[in-house]
mmCIF file of C-alpha atoms in Angstrom:
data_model
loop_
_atom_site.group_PDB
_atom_site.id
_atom_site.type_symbol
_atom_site.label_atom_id
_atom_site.label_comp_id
_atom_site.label_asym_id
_atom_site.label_seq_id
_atom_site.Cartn_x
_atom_site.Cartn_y
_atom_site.Cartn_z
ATOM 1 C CA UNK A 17 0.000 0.000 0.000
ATOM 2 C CA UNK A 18 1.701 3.763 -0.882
ATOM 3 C CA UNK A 19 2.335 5.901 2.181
ATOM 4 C CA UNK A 20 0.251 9.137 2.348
ATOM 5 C CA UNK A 21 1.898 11.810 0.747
ATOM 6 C CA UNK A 22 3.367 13.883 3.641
ATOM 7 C CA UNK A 23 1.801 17.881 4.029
ATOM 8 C CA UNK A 24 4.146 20.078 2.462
ATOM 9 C CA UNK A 25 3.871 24.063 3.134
ATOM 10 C CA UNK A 26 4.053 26.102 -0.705
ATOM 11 C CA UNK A 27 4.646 29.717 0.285
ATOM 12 C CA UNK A 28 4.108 30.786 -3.391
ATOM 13 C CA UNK A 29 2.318 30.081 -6.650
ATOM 14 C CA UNK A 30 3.769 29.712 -10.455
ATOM 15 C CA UNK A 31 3.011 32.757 -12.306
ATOM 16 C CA UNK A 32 2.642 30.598 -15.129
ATOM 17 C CA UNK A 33 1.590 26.962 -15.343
ATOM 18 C CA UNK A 34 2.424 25.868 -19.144
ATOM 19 C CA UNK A 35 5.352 26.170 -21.279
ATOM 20 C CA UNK A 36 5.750 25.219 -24.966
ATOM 21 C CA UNK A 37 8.899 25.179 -27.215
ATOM 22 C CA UNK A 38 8.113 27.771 -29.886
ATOM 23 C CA UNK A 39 8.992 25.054 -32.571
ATOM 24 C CA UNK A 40 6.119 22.339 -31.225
ATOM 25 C CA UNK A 41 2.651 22.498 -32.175
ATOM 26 C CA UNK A 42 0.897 23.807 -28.732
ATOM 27 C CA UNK A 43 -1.608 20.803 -28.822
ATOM 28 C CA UNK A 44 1.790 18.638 -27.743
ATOM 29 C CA UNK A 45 1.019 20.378 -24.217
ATOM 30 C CA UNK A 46 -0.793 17.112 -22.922
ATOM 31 C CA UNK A 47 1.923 14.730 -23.834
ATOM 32 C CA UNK A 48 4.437 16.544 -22.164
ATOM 33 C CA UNK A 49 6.520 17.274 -18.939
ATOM 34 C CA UNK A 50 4.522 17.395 -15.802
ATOM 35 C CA UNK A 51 6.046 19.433 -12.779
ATOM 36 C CA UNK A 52 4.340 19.043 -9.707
ATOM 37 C CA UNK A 53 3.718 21.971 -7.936
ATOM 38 C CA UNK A 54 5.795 20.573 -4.614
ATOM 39 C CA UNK A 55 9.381 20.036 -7.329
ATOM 40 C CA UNK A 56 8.515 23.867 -8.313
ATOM 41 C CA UNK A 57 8.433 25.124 -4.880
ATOM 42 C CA UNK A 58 12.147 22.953 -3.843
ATOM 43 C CA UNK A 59 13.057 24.272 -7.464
ATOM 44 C CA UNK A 60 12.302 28.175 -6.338
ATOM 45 C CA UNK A 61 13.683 28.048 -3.194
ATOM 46 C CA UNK A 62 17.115 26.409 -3.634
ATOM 47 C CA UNK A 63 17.948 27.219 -7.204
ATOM 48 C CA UNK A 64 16.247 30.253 -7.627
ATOM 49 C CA UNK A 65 16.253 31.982 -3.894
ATOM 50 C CA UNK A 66 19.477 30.550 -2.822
ATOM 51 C CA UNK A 67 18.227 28.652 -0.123
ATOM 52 C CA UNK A 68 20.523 25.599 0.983
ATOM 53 C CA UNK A 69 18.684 22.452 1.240
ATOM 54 C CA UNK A 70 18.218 22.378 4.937
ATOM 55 C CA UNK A 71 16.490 25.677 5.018
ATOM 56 C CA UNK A 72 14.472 25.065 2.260
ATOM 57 C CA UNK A 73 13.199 21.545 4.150
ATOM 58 C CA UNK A 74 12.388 24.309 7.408
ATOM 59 C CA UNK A 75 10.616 26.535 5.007
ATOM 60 C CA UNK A 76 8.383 23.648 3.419
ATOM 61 C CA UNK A 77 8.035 21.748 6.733
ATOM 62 C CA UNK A 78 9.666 18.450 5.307
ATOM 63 C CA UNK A 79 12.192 16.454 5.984
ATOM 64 C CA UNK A 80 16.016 17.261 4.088
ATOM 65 C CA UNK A 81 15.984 14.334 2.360
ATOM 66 C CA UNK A 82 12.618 15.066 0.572
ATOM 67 C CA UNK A 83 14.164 17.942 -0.461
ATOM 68 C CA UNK A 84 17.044 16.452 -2.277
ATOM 69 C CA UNK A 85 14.784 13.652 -3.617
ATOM 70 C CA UNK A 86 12.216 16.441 -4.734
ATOM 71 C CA UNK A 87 14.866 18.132 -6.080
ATOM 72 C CA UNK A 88 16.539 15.319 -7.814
ATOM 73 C CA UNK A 89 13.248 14.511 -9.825
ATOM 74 C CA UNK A 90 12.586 18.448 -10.588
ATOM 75 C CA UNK A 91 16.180 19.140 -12.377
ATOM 76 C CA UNK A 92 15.732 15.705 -14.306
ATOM 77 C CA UNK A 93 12.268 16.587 -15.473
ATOM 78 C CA UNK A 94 13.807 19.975 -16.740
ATOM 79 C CA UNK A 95 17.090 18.681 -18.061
ATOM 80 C CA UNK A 96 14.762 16.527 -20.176
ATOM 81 C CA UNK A 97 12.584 19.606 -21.290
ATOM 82 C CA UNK A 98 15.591 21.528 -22.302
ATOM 83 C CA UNK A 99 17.680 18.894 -24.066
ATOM 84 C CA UNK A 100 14.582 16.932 -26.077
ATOM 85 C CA UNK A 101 12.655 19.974 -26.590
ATOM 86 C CA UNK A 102 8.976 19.471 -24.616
ATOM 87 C CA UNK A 103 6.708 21.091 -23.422
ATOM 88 C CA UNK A 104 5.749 21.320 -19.817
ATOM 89 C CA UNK A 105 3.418 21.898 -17.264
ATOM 90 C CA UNK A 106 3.011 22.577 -14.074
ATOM 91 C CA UNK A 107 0.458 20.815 -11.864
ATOM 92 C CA UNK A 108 -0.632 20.604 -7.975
ATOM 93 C CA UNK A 109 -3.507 22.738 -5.770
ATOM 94 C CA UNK A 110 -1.868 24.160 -2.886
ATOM 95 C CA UNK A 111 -4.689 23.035 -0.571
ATOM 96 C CA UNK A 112 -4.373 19.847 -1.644
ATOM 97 C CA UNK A 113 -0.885 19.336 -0.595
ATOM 98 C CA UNK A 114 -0.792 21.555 2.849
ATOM 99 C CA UNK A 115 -0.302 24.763 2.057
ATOM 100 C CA UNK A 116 -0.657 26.873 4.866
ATOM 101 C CA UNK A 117 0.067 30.346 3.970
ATOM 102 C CA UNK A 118 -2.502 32.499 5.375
ATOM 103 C CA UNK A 119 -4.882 35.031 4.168
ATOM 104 C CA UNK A 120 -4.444 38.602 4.253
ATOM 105 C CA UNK A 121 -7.493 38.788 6.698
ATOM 106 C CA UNK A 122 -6.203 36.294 8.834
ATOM 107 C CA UNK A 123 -2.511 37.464 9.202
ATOM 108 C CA UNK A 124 -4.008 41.331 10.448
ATOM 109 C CA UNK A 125 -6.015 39.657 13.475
ATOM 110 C CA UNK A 126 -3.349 36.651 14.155
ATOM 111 C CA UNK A 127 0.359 37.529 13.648
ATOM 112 C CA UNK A 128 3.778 36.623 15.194
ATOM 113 C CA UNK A 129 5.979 39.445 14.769
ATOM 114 C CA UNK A 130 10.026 39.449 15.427
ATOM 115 C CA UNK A 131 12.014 42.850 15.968
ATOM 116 C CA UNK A 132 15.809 42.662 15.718
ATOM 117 C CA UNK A 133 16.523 44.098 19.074
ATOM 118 C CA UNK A 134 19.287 44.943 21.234
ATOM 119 C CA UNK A 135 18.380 46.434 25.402
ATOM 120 C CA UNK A 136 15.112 46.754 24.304
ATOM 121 C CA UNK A 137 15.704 48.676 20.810
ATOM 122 C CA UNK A 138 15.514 48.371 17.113
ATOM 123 C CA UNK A 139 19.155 46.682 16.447
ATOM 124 C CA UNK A 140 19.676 48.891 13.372
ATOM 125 C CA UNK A 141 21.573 45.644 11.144
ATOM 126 C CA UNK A 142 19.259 42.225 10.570
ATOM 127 C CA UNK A 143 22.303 40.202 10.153
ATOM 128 C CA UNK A 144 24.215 40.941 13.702
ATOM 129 C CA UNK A 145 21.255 41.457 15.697
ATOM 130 C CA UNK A 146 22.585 39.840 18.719
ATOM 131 C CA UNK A 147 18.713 39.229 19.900
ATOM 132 C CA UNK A 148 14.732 39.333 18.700
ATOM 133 C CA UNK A 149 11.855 40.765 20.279
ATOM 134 C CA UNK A 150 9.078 38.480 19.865
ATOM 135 C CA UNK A 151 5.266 39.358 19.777
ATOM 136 C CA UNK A 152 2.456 37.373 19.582
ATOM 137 C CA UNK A 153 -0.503 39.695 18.415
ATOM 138 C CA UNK A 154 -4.712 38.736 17.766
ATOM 139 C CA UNK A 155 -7.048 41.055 16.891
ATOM 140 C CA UNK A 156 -4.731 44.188 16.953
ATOM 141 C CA UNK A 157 -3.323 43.450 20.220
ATOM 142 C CA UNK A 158 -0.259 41.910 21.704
ATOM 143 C CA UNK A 159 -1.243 38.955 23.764
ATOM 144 C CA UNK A 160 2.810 37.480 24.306
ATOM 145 C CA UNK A 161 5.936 38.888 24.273
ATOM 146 C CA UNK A 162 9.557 37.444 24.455
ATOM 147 C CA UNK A 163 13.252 37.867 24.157
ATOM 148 C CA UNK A 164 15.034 35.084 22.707
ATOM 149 C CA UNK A 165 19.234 35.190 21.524
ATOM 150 C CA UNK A 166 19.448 35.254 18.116
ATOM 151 C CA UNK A 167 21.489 32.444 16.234
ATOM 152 C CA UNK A 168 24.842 33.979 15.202
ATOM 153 C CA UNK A 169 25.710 31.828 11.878
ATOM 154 C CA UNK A 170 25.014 34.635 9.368
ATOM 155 C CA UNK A 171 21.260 35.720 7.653
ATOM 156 C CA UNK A 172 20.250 32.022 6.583
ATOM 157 C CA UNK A 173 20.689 30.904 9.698
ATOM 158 C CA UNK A 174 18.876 33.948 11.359
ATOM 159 C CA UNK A 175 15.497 32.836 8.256
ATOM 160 C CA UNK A 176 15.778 29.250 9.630
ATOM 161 C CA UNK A 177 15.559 30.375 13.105
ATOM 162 C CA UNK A 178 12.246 32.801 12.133
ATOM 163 C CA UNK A 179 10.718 30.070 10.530
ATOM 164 C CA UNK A 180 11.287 27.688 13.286
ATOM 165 C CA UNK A 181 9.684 30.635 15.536
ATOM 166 C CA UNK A 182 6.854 30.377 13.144
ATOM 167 C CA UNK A 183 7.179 34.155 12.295
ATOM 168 C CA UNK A 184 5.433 35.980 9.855
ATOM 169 C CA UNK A 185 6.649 39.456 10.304
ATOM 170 C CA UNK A 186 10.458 40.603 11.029
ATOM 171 C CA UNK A 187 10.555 44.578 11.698
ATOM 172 C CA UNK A 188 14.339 45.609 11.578
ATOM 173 C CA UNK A 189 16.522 48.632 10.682
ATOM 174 C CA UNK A 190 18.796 47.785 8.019
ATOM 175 C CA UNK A 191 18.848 44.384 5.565
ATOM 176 C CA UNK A 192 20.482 43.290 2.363
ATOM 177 C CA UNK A 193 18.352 42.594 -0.846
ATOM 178 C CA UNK A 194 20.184 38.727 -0.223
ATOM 179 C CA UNK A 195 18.008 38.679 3.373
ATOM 180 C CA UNK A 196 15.203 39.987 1.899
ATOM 181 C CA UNK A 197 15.183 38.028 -1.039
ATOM 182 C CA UNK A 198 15.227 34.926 1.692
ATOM 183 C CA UNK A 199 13.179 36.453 4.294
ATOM 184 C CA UNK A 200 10.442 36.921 1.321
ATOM 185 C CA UNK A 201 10.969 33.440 -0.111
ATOM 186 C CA UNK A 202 10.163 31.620 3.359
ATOM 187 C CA UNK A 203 6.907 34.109 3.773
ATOM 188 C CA UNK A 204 8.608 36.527 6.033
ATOM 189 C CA UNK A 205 6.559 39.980 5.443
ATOM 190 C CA UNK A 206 9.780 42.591 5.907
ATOM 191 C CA UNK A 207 8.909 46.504 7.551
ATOM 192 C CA UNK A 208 12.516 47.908 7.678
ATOM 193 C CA UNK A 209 14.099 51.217 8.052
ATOM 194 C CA UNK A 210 12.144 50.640 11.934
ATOM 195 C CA UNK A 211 14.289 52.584 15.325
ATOM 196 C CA UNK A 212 13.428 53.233 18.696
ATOM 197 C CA UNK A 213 11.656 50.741 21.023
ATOM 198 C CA UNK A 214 11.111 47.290 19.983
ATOM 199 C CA UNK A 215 7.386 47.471 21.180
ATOM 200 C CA UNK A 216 6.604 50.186 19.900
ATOM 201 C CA UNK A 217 6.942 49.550 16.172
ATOM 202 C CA UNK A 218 5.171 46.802 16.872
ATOM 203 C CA UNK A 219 2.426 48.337 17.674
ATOM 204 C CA UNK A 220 2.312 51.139 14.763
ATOM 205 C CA UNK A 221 2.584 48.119 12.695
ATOM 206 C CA UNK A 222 -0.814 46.737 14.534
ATOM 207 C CA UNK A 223 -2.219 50.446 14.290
ATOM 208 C CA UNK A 224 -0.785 50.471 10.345
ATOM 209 C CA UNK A 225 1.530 53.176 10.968
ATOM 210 C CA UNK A 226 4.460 51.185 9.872
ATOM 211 C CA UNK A 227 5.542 51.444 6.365
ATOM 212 C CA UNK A 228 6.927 48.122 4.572
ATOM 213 C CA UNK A 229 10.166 47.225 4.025
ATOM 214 C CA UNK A 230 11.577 51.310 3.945
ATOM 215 C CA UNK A 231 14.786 52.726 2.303
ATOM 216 C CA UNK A 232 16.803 50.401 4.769
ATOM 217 C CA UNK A 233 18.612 47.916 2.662
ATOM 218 C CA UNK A 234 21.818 47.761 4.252
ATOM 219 C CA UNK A 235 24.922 47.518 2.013
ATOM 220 C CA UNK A 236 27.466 45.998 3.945
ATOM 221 C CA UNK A 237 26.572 42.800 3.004
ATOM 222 C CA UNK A 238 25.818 40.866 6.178
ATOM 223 C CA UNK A 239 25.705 37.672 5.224
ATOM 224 C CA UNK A 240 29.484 37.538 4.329
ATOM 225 C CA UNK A 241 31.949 39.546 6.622
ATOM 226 C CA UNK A 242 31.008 41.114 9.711
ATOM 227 C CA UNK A 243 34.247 42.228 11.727
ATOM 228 C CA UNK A 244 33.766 46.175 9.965
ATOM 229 C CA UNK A 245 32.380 48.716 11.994
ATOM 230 C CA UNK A 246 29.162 50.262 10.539
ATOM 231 C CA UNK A 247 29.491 54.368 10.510
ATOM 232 C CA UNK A 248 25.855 55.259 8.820
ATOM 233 C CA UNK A 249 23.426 57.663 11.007
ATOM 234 C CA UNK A 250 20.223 56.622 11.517
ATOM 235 C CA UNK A 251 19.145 59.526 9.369
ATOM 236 C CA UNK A 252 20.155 58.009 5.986
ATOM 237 C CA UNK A 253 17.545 54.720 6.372
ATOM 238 C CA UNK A 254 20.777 52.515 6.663
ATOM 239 C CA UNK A 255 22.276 50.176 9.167
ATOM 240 C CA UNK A 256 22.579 53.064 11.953
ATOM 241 C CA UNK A 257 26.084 53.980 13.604
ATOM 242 C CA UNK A 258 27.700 50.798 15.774
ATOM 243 C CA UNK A 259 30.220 49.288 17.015
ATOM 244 C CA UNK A 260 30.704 45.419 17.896
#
């Protein structure tokens, strides 16, 4: 008897669903390459968003080694598209395979909401925040809050550890277009360019008063070398002036 297909979480949706060499008659569609929409997801997060295998398994809620065997099937189904010319398609409902990413509604009256934080501040750099303010918020209104030590192995580790958190909103001061690009991929919603007290841009973001994502993509690429000192005022929308 086959084992039950295991839930997998797709945080995102082709934007198309059929492709067709320009030389084949279009009819051919139905004879040709079928993607499922699971291989597409493993396919967008580790070859398109960079993810390694291991966060891409934390992102979809699946083991690593249905990664790499989702993976495995998904490059030979395209290697064969490419090479003999087919066509392909891409099939799969979400809600038939676990999706759980939640409506717009639902996220604005249940939402988990992580601030890159140092004593109680905005930490003004996502990828050396030494810490995260954690809120749990329903209906407009924080009902938890936490401090938790933030992992210190670089931005992908920092995703993985949001995802395990089962966040759906970082607020931070400045990020690189790599973190956001990651942060975005794994569902992350990103409001950055934030200072001042964690809490409170929480709550402008419950009020609405919190614009998203900012001028606050920091430049000193934090996912890579981290022993520079950072010499931007707050003013400019960057990482802020520190020193570690």
């Amino acid at each position: 008897m086959p084992r039950k297909p295991s839930p997998k979480t797709i945080r995102s949706t082709p934007t198309s669903r059929v492709f067709t060499p320009s030389e084949s008659d279009p009819s051919a569609v139905e004879g040709g390459i079928i993607l499922l929409l699971e291989e597409w997801e493993v396919l967008r997060l580790v070859d398109y968003a960079g993810f390694e295998q291991t966060l891409a398994a934390l992102s979809m809620e699946i083991s690593r080694q249905s990664v790499q065997m989702l993976l495995s099937s998904a490059r030979s189904k395209l290697a064969r598209v490419v090479v003999e010319g087919l066509p392909l398609r891409i099939e799969g409902d979400p809600n038939d395979i676990g999706n759980n990413r939640i409506s717009l509604q639902k996220r604005n009256s249940s939402m988990k909401i992580a601030v890159t934080t140092q004593h109680s501040q905005v930490f003004p750099h996502f990828g050396r925040t030494p810490e995260f303010y954690i809120a749990t918020a329903e209906d407009g209104k924080i009902i938890e809050e936490h401090i938790i030590p933030a992992p210190t192995e670089g931005h992908g580790a920092l995703v993985g550890f949001l995802i395990n958190q089962g966040v759906d909103t970082l607020i931070c001061g400045g990020v690189g277009g790599g973190a956001i690009n990651s942060l975005r991929a794994a569902g992350i919603q990103v409001y950055a360019g934030a200072a001042g007290p964690a809490k409170d841009q929480v709550l402008s973001l419950l009020s609405g008063q919190l614009p998203q994502q900012g001028d606050a993509n920091c430049d000193h690429h934090e996912e890579h070398d981290h022993e520079h000192q950072h010499g931007h005022g707050h003013n400019d929308g960057g990482c802020g002036h520190h020193q570690e």
